[in-house]
Amino acid sequence: GQTIVVAGSGAYAGFISFWEMPIFVSDAFSVEPSPRVSPKYLFHYLKFKQKWIYEQQKGAGVPHIHGNDISRLLIPLPSLNEQKEIAEKLDTFTNLIAKLEEEIELRKKQYEYYRKVLIDANRGLYKEEKLVDLCSINRGVRVVRKDLNTDGSIPVFQNSLTPLGYFKKSNYPQGTPFVISAGAAGDVGFSNVDFWAADDCLCIEGKDVFNGRYIYEFLMTKVKEIKAQVRKGGVPRLSRTVIENLPILVIPMYMQNAIVEKLDAFTSLISKLEEERDLRQKQYEYYREKLLTFE
C-alpha cells in the first residue's frame, strides 16, 4: 500500500497513480519517497507535473518512460507537517472525485442491466428481421485532417467514438446511430448533435420503422456479438455485412419510445454525475496549483 506508480510504456506512458493496497508492478515503476517526503504530497506534486512527465516520453513506435527520465524533476520540500496538510486538503477533492466515479460506474451498470431487461421483455412477442431489410446503412465520407478544427459544434467521427476533430458542416443529423468499422471496430456510437461521419463509420437510419435511439440501445445489447466478428490484424476491421445481417427486434414505435424514455432517466443521472465529477476535477486542479506553487 501507499505506492506511487508510473506507467512505463504505451500511449499513457508516464501516467501517475497512487495505490492504497499491495500491488504487483509490471511494465511500470514505483517512486518511493525518503522519510523526509510525504507519499501523498509527492503524488499530488507529480500529478501537478503530469503534463511535463508525459513530455519525457521516448520512442517512435511505443512511447516509454524510465525512472531516469523524470529523476531530474525538482520537488519543493516544505516541512513534513506542511506537506501532510497540503496532501490532506487535496485529498478531500480526490476522495470526492473517486466516490463520484464509483457512483457513475454503478449507474452505468444499472443502465446496462435495465436496457437488456426492457428489450428482452419483448422477445418471443415480436419478430426479428435483418437490419438491412428495414434500415438504410451507409458508409460515411472521408475528410482530410487539415480541414478539421480542434473545436466546434460539428464533431467528426472516423475510427473511434472520440471525435477526430470538428468540421464546418454535417452529413448526418443528431439521433443517428453508427458503428465503427475500423480501428475501434465494433464500437457503437450515437450523437446528440448533427455530425460528420467519415468513411470508417457505418450509419444506420431507421426510416419510419425505428427510433434511432432504440436502434442504438438494441445494438449496445449486441456489442459482444458484433466485436466477435471483428477481423484482427494490423488494423481491426468489421465487415459491413455483419451489421446488415444483424437481426433486430421489431416492436411498435410507441414501445420503442417508452423504452428510450425509461433509459433516459439513467443517462440523465449519469450526465449530471459526470458534470459534477468534472467540476470537482477542475476545483482540484485549481487548488493544487495554488497549494503547490511556491514563489
PDB file of N, CA and C in Angstrom, residues 6 35 37 45 75-76 90 104 120 132 143 152 163 169 174 183 185 200 202 210 224 232 244 273 283:
ATOM      1  N   VAL A   6       4.322   4.773 -11.815  1.00  0.00           N
ATOM      2  CA  VAL A   6       4.409   5.481 -13.093  1.00  0.00           C
ATOM      3  C   VAL A   6       4.327   4.454 -14.217  1.00  0.00           C
ATOM      4  N   PRO A  35      12.137   9.345   3.976  1.00  0.00           N
ATOM      5  CA  PRO A  35      11.368   9.711   5.171  1.00  0.00           C
ATOM      6  C   PRO A  35      11.058  11.210   5.254  1.00  0.00           C
ATOM      7  N   VAL A  37       9.802  12.952   2.910  1.00  0.00           N
ATOM      8  CA  VAL A  37       8.738  13.304   1.962  1.00  0.00           C
ATOM      9  C   VAL A  37       7.481  12.483   2.223  1.00  0.00           C
ATOM     10  N   TYR A  45       2.156  16.268  -6.130  1.00  0.00           N
ATOM     11  CA  TYR A  45       3.086  17.119  -6.869  1.00  0.00           C
ATOM     12  C   TYR A  45       3.383  16.511  -8.244  1.00  0.00           C
ATOM     13  N   ILE A  75      11.663  18.918  -6.691  1.00  0.00           N
ATOM     14  CA  ILE A  75      10.470  18.861  -5.847  1.00  0.00           C
ATOM     15  C   ILE A  75      10.589  19.879  -4.710  1.00  0.00           C
ATOM     16  N   PRO A  76       9.698  20.871  -4.618  1.00  0.00           N
ATOM     17  CA  PRO A  76       9.712  21.783  -3.458  1.00  0.00           C
ATOM     18  C   PRO A  76       9.498  20.976  -2.186  1.00  0.00           C
ATOM     19  N   LEU A  90      -5.867  18.423  -0.483  1.00  0.00           N
ATOM     20  CA  LEU A  90      -6.081  17.939  -1.845  1.00  0.00           C
ATOM     21  C   LEU A  90      -6.803  16.593  -1.860  1.00  0.00           C
ATOM     22  N   ILE A 104     -20.866   6.762 -10.709  1.00  0.00           N
ATOM     23  CA  ILE A 104     -21.080   6.745 -12.160  1.00  0.00           C
ATOM     24  C   ILE A 104     -21.028   5.313 -12.691  1.00  0.00           C
ATOM     25  N   ASP A 120     -35.345  -7.373 -23.748  1.00  0.00           N
ATOM     26  CA  ASP A 120     -35.599  -8.817 -23.713  1.00  0.00           C
ATOM     27  C   ASP A 120     -37.045  -9.145 -23.355  1.00  0.00           C
ATOM     28  N   VAL A 132     -30.649  -4.698 -42.399  1.00  0.00           N
ATOM     29  CA  VAL A 132     -30.575  -4.170 -43.761  1.00  0.00           C
ATOM     30  C   VAL A 132     -31.936  -4.183 -44.457  1.00  0.00           C
ATOM     31  N   VAL A 143     -12.887  12.758 -44.770  1.00  0.00           N
ATOM     32  CA  VAL A 143     -12.480  14.161 -44.756  1.00  0.00           C
ATOM     33  C   VAL A 143     -10.974  14.214 -44.531  1.00  0.00           C
ATOM     34  N   GLY A 152     -15.494  23.109 -32.035  1.00  0.00           N
ATOM     35  CA  GLY A 152     -16.609  23.499 -32.887  1.00  0.00           C
ATOM     36  C   GLY A 152     -17.866  22.754 -32.489  1.00  0.00           C
ATOM     37  N   PRO A 163     -14.164  12.207 -31.147  1.00  0.00           N
ATOM     38  CA  PRO A 163     -14.116  12.981 -32.394  1.00  0.00           C
ATOM     39  C   PRO A 163     -12.684  13.180 -32.896  1.00  0.00           C
ATOM     40  N   LYS A 169     -19.455  21.489 -41.606  1.00  0.00           N
ATOM     41  CA  LYS A 169     -20.806  21.034 -41.925  1.00  0.00           C
ATOM     42  C   LYS A 169     -20.988  19.583 -41.497  1.00  0.00           C
ATOM     43  N   GLN A 174     -28.513  14.726 -35.817  1.00  0.00           N
ATOM     44  CA  GLN A 174     -28.471  14.176 -34.459  1.00  0.00           C
ATOM     45  C   GLN A 174     -29.475  13.028 -34.341  1.00  0.00           C
ATOM     46  N   GLY A 183     -10.314   0.328 -36.826  1.00  0.00           N
ATOM     47  CA  GLY A 183      -9.725   0.924 -35.624  1.00  0.00           C
ATOM     48  C   GLY A 183     -10.427   0.374 -34.403  1.00  0.00           C
ATOM     49  N   ALA A 185     -13.066  -0.946 -34.106  1.00  0.00           N
ATOM     50  CA  ALA A 185     -14.123  -1.645 -34.841  1.00  0.00           C
ATOM     51  C   ALA A 185     -15.101  -2.345 -33.899  1.00  0.00           C
ATOM     52  N   ASP A 200     -15.003   5.387 -42.013  1.00  0.00           N
ATOM     53  CA  ASP A 200     -14.926   4.207 -41.146  1.00  0.00           C
ATOM     54  C   ASP A 200     -16.155   4.104 -40.245  1.00  0.00           C
ATOM     55  N   LEU A 202     -20.303   3.288 -40.129  1.00  0.00           N
ATOM     56  CA  LEU A 202     -21.493   2.748 -40.795  1.00  0.00           C
ATOM     57  C   LEU A 202     -22.699   3.366 -40.104  1.00  0.00           C
ATOM     58  N   PHE A 210     -38.043   2.692 -37.145  1.00  0.00           N
ATOM     59  CA  PHE A 210     -37.315   2.704 -35.880  1.00  0.00           C
ATOM     60  C   PHE A 210     -36.984   4.114 -35.391  1.00  0.00           C
ATOM     61  N   LYS A 224     -20.990  -7.461 -27.857  1.00  0.00           N
ATOM     62  CA  LYS A 224     -20.090  -8.616 -27.790  1.00  0.00           C
ATOM     63  C   LYS A 224     -20.174  -9.451 -29.058  1.00  0.00           C
ATOM     64  N   LYS A 232      -9.080  -9.339 -36.798  1.00  0.00           N
ATOM     65  CA  LYS A 232      -7.884  -8.801 -36.153  1.00  0.00           C
ATOM     66  C   LYS A 232      -6.762  -8.693 -37.179  1.00  0.00           C
ATOM     67  N   GLU A 244     -25.336  -5.441 -41.456  1.00  0.00           N
ATOM     68  CA  GLU A 244     -26.511  -5.599 -42.319  1.00  0.00           C
ATOM     69  C   GLU A 244     -27.318  -6.847 -41.944  1.00  0.00           C
ATOM     70  N   LEU A 273     -23.950  13.373 -12.928  1.00  0.00           N
ATOM     71  CA  LEU A 273     -22.832  12.911 -12.101  1.00  0.00           C
ATOM     72  C   LEU A 273     -21.492  13.201 -12.769  1.00  0.00           C
ATOM     73  N   GLN A 283     -11.817  21.935  -9.753  1.00  0.00           N
ATOM     74  CA  GLN A 283     -11.523  22.540  -8.445  1.00  0.00           C
ATOM     75  C   GLN A 283     -10.236  21.973  -7.869  1.00  0.00           C
TER      76      GLN A 283
END
